[in-house]
PDB file of C-alpha atoms in Angstrom:
ATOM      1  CA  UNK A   1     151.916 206.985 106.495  1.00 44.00           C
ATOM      2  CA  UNK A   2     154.815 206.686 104.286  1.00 50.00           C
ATOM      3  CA  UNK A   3     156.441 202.803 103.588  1.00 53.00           C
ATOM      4  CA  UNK A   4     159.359 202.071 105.602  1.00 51.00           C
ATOM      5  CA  UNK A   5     162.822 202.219 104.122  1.00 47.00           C
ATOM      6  CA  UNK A   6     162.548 197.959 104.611  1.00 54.00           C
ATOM      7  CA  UNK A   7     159.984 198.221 102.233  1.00 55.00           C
ATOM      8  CA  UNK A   8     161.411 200.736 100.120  1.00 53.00           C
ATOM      9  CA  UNK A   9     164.755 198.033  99.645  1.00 58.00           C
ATOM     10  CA  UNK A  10     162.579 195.588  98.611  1.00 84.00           C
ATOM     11  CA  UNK A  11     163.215 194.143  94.840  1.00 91.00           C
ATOM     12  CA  UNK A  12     159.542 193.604  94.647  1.00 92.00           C
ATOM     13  CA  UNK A  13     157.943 196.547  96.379  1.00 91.00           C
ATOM     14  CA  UNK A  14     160.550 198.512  93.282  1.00 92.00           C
ATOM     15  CA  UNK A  15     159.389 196.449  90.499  1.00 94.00           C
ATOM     16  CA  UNK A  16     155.812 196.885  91.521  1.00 94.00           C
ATOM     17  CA  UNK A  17     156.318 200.788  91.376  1.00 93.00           C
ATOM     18  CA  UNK A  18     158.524 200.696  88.044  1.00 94.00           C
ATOM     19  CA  UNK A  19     155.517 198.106  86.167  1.00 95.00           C
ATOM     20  CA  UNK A  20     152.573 200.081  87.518  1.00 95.00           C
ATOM     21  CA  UNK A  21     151.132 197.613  90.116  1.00 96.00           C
ATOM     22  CA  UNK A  22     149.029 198.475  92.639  1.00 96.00           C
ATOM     23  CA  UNK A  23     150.897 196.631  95.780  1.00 94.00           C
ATOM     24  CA  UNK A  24     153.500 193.924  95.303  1.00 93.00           C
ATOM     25  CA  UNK A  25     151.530 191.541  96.092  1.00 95.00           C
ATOM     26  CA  UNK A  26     150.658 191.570  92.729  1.00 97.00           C
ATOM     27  CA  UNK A  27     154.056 189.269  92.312  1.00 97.00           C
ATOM     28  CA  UNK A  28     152.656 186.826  94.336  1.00 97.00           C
ATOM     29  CA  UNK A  29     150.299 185.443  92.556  1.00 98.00           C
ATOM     30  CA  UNK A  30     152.009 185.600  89.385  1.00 98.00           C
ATOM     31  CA  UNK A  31     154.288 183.191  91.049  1.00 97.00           C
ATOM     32  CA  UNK A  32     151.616 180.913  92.000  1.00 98.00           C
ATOM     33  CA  UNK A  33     150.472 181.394  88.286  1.00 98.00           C
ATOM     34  CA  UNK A  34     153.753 180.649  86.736  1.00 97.00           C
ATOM     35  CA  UNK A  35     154.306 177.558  89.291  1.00 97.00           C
ATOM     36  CA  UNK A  36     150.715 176.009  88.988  1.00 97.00           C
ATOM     37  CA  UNK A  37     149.169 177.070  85.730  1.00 98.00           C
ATOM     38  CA  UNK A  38     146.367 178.078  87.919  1.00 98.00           C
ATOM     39  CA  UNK A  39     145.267 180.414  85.018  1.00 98.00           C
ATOM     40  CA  UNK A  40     144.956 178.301  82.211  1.00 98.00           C
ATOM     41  CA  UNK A  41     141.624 177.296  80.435  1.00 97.00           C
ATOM     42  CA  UNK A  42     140.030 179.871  82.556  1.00 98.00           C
ATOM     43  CA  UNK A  43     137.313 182.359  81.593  1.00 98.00           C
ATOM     44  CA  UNK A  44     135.258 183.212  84.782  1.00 98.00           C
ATOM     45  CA  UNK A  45     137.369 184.352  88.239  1.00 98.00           C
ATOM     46  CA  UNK A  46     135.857 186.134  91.255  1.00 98.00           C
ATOM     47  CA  UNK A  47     138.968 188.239  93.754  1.00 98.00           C
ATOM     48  CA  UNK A  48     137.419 188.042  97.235  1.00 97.00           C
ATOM     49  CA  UNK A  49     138.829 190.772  99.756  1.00 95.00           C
ATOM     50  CA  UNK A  50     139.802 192.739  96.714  1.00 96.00           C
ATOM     51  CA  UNK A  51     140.885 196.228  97.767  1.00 95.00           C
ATOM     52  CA  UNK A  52     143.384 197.535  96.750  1.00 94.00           C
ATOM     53  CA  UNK A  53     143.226 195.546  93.612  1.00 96.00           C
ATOM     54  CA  UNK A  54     146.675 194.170  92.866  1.00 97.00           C
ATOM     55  CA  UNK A  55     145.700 191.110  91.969  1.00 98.00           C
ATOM     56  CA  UNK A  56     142.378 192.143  90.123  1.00 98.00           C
ATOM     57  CA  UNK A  57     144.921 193.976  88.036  1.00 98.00           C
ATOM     58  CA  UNK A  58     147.493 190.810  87.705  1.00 98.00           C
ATOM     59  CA  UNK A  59     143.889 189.158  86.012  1.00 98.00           C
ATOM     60  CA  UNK A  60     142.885 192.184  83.811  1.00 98.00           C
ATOM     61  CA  UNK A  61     146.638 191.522  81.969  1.00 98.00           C
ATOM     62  CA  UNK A  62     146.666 188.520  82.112  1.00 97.00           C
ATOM     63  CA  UNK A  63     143.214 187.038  81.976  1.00 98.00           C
ATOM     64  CA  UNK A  64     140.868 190.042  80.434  1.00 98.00           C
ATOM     65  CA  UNK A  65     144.302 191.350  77.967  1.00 97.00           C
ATOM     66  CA  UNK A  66     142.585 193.757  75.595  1.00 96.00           C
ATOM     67  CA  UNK A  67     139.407 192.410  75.613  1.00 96.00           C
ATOM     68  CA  UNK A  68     139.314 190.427  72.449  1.00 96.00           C
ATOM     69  CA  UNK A  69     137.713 186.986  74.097  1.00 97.00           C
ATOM     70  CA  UNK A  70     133.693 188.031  75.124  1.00 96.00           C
ATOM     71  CA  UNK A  71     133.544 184.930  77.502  1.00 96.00           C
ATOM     72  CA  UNK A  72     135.992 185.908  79.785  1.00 98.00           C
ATOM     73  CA  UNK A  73     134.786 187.656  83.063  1.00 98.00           C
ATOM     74  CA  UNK A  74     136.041 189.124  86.448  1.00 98.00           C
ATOM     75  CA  UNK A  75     134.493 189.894  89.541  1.00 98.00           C
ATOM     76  CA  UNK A  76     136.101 191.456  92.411  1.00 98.00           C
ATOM     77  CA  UNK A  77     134.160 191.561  95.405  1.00 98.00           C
ATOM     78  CA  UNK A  78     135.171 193.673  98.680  1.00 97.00           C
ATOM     79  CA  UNK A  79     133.514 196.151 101.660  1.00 94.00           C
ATOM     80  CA  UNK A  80     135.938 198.858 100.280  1.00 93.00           C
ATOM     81  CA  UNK A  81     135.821 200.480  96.839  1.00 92.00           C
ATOM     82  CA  UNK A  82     138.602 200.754  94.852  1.00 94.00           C
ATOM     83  CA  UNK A  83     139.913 202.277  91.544  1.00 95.00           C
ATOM     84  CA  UNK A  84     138.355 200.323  88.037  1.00 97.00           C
ATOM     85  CA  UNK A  85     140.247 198.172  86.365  1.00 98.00           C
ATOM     86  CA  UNK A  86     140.124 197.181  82.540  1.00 97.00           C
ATOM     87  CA  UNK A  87     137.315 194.172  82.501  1.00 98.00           C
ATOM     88  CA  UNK A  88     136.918 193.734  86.387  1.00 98.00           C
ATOM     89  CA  UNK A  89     132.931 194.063  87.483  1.00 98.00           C
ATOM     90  CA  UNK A  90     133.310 195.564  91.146  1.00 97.00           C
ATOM     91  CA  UNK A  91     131.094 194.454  93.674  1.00 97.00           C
ATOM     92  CA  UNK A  92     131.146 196.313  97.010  1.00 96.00           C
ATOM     93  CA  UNK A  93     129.443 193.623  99.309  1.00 94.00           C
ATOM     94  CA  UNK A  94     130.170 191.332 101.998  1.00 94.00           C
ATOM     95  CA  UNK A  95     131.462 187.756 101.666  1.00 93.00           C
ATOM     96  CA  UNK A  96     129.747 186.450 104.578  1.00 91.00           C
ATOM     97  CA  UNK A  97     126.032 187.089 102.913  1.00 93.00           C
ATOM     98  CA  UNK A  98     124.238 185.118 100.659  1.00 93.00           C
ATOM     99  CA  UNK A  99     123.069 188.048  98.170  1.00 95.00           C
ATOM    100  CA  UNK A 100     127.066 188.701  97.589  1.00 96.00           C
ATOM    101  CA  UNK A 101     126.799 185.094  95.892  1.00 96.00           C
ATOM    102  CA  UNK A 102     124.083 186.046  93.984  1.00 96.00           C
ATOM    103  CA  UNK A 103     125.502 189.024  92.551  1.00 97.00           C
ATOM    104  CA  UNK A 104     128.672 187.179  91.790  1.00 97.00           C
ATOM    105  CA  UNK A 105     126.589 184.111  89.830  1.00 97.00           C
ATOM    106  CA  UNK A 106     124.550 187.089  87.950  1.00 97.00           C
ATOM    107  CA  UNK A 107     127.813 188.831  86.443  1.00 97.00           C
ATOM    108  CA  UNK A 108     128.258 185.468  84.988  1.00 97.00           C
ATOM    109  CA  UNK A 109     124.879 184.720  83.253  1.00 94.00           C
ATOM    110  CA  UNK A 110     124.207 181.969  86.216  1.00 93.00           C
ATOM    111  CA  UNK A 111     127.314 180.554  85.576  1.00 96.00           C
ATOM    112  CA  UNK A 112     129.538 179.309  87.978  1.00 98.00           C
ATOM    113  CA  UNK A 113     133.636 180.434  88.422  1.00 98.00           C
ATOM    114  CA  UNK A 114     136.391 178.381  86.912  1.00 98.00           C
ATOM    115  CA  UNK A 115     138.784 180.363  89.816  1.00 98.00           C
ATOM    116  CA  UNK A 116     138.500 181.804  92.979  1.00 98.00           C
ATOM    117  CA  UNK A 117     141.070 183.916  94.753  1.00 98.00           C
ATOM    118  CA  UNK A 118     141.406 185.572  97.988  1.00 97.00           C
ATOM    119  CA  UNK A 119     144.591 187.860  99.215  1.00 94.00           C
ATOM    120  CA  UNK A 120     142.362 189.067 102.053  1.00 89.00           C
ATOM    121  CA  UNK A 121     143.516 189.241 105.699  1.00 82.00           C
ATOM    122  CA  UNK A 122     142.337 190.680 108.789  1.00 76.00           C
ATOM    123  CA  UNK A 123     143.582 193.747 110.472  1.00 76.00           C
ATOM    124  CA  UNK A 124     146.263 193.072 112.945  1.00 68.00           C
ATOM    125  CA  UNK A 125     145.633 193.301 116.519  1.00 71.00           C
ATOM    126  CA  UNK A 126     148.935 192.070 118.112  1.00 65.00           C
ATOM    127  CA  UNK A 127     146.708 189.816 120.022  1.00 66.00           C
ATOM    128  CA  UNK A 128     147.883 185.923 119.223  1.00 59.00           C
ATOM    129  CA  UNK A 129     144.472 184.258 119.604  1.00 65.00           C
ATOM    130  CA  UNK A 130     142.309 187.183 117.931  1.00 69.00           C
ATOM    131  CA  UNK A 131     144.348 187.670 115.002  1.00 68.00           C
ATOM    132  CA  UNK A 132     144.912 183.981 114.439  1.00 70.00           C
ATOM    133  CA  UNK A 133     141.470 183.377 114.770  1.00 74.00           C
ATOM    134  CA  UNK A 134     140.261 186.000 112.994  1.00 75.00           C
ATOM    135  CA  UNK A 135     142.317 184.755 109.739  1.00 76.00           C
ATOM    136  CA  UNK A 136     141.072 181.180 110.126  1.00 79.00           C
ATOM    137  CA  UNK A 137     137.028 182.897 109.675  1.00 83.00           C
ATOM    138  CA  UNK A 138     138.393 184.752 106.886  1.00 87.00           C
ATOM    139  CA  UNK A 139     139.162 181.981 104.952  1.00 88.00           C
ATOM    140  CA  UNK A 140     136.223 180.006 106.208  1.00 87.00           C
ATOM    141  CA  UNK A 141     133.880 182.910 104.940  1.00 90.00           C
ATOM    142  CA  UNK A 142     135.778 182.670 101.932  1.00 93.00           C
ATOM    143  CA  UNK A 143     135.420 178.945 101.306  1.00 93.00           C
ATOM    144  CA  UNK A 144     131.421 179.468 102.068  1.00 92.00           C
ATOM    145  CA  UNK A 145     131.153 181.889  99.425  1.00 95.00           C
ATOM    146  CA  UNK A 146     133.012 179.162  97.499  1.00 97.00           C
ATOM    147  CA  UNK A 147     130.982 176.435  97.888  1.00 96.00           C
ATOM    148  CA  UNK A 148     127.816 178.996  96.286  1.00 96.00           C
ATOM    149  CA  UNK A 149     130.183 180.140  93.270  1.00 97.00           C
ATOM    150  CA  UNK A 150     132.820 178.071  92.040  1.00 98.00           C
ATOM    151  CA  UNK A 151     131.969 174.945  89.418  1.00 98.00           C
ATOM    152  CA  UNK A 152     132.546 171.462  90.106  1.00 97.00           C
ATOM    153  CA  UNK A 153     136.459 171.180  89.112  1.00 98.00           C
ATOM    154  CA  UNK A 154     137.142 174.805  90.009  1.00 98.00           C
ATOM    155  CA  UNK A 155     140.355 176.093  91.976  1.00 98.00           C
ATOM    156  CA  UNK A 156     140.599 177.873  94.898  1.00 98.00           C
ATOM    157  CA  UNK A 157     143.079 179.867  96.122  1.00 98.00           C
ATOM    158  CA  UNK A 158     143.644 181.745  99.360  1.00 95.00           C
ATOM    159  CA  UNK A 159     146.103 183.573 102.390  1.00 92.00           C
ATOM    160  CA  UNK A 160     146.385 181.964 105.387  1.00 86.00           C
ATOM    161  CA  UNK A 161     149.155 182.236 108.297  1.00 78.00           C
ATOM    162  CA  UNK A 162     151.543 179.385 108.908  1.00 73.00           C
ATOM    163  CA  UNK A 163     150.865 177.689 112.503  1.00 65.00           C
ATOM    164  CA  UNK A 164     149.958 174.942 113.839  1.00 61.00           C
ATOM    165  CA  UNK A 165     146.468 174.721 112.661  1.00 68.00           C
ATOM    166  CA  UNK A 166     147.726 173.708 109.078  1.00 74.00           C
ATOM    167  CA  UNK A 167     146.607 169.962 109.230  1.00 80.00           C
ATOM    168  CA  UNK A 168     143.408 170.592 110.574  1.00 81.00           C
ATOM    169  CA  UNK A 169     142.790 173.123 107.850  1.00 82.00           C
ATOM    170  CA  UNK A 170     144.160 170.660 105.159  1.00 86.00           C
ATOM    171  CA  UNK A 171     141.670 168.166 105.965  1.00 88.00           C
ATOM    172  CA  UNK A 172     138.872 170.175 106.319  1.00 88.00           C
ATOM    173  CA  UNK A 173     139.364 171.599 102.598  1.00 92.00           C
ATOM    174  CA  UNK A 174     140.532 168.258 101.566  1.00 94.00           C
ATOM    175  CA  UNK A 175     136.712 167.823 102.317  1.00 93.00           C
ATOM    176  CA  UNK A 176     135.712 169.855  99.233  1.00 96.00           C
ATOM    177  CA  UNK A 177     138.913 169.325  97.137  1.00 97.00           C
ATOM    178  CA  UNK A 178     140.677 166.561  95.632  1.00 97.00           C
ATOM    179  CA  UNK A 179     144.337 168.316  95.839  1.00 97.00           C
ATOM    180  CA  UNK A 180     145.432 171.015  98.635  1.00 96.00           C
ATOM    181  CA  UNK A 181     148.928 172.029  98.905  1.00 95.00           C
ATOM    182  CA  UNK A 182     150.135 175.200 101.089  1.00 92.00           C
ATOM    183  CA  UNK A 183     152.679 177.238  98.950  1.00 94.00           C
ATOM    184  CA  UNK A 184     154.605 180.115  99.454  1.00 94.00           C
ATOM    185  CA  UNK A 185     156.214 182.156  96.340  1.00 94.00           C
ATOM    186  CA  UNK A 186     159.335 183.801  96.678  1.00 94.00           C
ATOM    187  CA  UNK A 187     158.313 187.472  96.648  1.00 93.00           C
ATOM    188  CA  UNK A 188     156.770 186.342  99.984  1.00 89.00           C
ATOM    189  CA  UNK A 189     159.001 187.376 102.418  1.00 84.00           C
ATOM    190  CA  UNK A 190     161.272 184.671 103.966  1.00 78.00           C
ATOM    191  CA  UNK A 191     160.501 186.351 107.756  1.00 72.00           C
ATOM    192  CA  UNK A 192     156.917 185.984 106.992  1.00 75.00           C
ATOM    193  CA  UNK A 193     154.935 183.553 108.380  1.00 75.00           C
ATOM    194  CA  UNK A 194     152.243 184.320 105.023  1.00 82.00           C
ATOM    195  CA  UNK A 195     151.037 181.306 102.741  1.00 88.00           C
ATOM    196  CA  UNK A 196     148.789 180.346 100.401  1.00 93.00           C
ATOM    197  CA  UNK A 197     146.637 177.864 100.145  1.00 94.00           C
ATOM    198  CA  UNK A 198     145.866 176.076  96.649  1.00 97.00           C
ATOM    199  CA  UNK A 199     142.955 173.930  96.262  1.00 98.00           C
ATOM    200  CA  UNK A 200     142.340 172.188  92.964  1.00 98.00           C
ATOM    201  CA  UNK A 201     139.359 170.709  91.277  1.00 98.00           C
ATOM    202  CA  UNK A 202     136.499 171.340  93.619  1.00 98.00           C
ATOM    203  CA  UNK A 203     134.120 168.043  94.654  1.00 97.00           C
ATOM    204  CA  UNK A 204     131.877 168.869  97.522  1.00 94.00           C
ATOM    205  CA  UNK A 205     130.362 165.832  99.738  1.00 92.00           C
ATOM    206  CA  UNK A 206     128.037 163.970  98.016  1.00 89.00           C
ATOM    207  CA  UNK A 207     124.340 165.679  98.780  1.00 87.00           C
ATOM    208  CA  UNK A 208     126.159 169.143 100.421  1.00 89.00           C
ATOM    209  CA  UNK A 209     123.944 172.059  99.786  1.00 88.00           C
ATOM    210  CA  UNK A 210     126.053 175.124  99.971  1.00 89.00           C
ATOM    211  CA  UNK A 211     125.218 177.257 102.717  1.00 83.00           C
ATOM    212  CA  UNK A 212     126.373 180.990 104.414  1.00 78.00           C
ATOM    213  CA  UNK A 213     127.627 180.067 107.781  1.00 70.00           C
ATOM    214  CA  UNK A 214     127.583 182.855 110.220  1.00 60.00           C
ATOM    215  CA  UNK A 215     130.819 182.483 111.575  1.00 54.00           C
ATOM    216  CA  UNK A 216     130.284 184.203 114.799  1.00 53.00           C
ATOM    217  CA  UNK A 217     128.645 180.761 115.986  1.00 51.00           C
ATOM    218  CA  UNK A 218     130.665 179.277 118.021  1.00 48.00           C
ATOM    219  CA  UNK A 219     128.035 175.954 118.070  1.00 47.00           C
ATOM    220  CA  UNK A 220     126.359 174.624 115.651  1.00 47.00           C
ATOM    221  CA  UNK A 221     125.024 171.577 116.884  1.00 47.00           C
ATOM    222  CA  UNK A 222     121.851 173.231 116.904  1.00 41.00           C
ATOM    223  CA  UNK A 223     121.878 172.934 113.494  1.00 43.00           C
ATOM    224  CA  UNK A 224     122.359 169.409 113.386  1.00 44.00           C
ATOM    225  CA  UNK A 225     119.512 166.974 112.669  1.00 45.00           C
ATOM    226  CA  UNK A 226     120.950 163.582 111.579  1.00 44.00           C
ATOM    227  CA  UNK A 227     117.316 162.557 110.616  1.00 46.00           C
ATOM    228  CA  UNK A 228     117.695 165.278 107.608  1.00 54.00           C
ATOM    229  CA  UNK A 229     120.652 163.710 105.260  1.00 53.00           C
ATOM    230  CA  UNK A 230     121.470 166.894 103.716  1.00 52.00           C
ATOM    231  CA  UNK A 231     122.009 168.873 107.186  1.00 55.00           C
ATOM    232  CA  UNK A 232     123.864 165.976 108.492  1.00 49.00           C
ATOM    233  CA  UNK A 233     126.305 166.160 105.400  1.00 50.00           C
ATOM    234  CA  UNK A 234     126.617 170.033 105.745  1.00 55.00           C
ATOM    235  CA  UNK A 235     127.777 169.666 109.499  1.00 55.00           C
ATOM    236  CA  UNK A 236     130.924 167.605 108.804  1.00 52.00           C
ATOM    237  CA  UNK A 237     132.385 170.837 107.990  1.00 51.00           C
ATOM    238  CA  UNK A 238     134.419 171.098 111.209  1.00 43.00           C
ATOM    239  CA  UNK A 239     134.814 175.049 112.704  1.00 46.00           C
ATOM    240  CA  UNK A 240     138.387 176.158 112.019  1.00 44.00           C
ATOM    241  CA  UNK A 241     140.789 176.543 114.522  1.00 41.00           C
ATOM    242  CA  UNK A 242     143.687 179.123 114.763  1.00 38.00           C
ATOM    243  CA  UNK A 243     146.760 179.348 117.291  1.00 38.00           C
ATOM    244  CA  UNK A 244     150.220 180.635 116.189  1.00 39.00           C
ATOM    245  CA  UNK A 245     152.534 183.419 116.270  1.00 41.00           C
ATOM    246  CA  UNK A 246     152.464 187.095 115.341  1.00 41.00           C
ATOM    247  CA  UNK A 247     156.034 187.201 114.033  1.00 43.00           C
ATOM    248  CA  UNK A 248     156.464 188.523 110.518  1.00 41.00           C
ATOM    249  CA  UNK A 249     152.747 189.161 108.887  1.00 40.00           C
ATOM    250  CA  UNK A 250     153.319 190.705 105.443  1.00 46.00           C
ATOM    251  CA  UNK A 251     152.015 193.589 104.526  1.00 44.00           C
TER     252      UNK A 251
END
């Protein structure tokens, strides 16, 4: 299916096509980058939800460049395959299982990421509660994988969809990071109800063990075993919510 003439209009769906970027989302988080700084001092990054690779390609120029530094490293993990990129290891996995976080840690020597990013959304179904939900477990899969990958300090950025959810999803990352802020560049459309979430230096709950939540589990209280510290700790993690509006998802 060919893009619509809206899209076609578009300053940054041109510029994408004239500079050789894969989507123009790719603008996006050059914006964050340019506002935040969110790429200095860093070496290791992981893209979860990769595919197509836009912004795996805005960190091969701007992170990888031609090579010269031997310490940086990218990962870009997804379901889908997609076409290589200079300096980005591809890992076709899921983010929801544990052995994706072990693949991740082994492309960097054991080491743990100084960045993680996610442009990953789910596939619209025009149903309010299922697609707002189903956003809310992508980023909560996302932060899981986090908590397994990303060093003490570490930045985390991510999609999410404007709503009224947004305070309950502040605090619970404000549970793992010392700064959150919800930010929206300007190559994201003004009708589009699409944000991004930046979280800065990462400091889990004293004791927390990081852990792959399934979640499909709508309980967890089974789980729960307030004679065991360290489970007790892992269960203040509260299960997102989502509720909102369809109106103006960008593509």
């Amino acid at each position: 299916m060919g893009k619509s003439s809206k899209d076609k209009r578009d300053i940054y769906y041109r510029k994408a096509k004239e500079e050789g970027w894969r989507a123009r989302s790719a603008f996006k988080l050059i914006q964050i980058d340019e506002t935040y700084q969110i790429f200095d001092g860093v070496k290791r990054v992981v893209d979860l939800c990769a595919a197509p690779g836009s912004w795996s390609q805005v960190l091969s120029r701007r992170i990888y460049g031609d090579g010269s530094d031997p310490q940086v490293k990218i990962v870009a993990v997804d379901i889908q395959e997609m076409a290589p990129l200079k300096g980005v290891v591809q890992i076709k996995g899921d983010i929801t299982k544990l052995e994706t976080a072990q693949q991740i840690i082994s492309h960097f020597d054991g080491g743990l990421a100084d960045l993680i990013i996610s442009d990953g959304a789910p596939d619209v179904t025009g149903l309010h509660d299922i697609d707002f939900y189903g956003q809310s477990q992508l980023i909560l899969s996302a932060l899981n994988i986090t908590t397994h990958t990303l060093k003490i300090g570490g930045t985390f950025v991510a999609k999410m969809f404007k709503g009224d959810d947004m305070s309950l999803m502040f605090s619970q990352l404000k549970l793992f990071f010392k700064h959150v802020s919800f930010v929206k560049p300007k190559s994201s459309r003004e009708s589009s109800l699409e944000n991004f979430v930046l979280c800065r230096d990462y400091c889990p709950p004293q004791n927390y063990q990081p852990e792959i939540i399934d979640p499909s589990l709508e309980n967890h209280d089974h789980l729960v075993n307030k004679s065991n510290e360290q489970d007790y700790i892992n269960k203040l993690v509260v299960p997102f919510v989502a509720i909102g509006d369809l109106k103006g998802f960008d593509k």
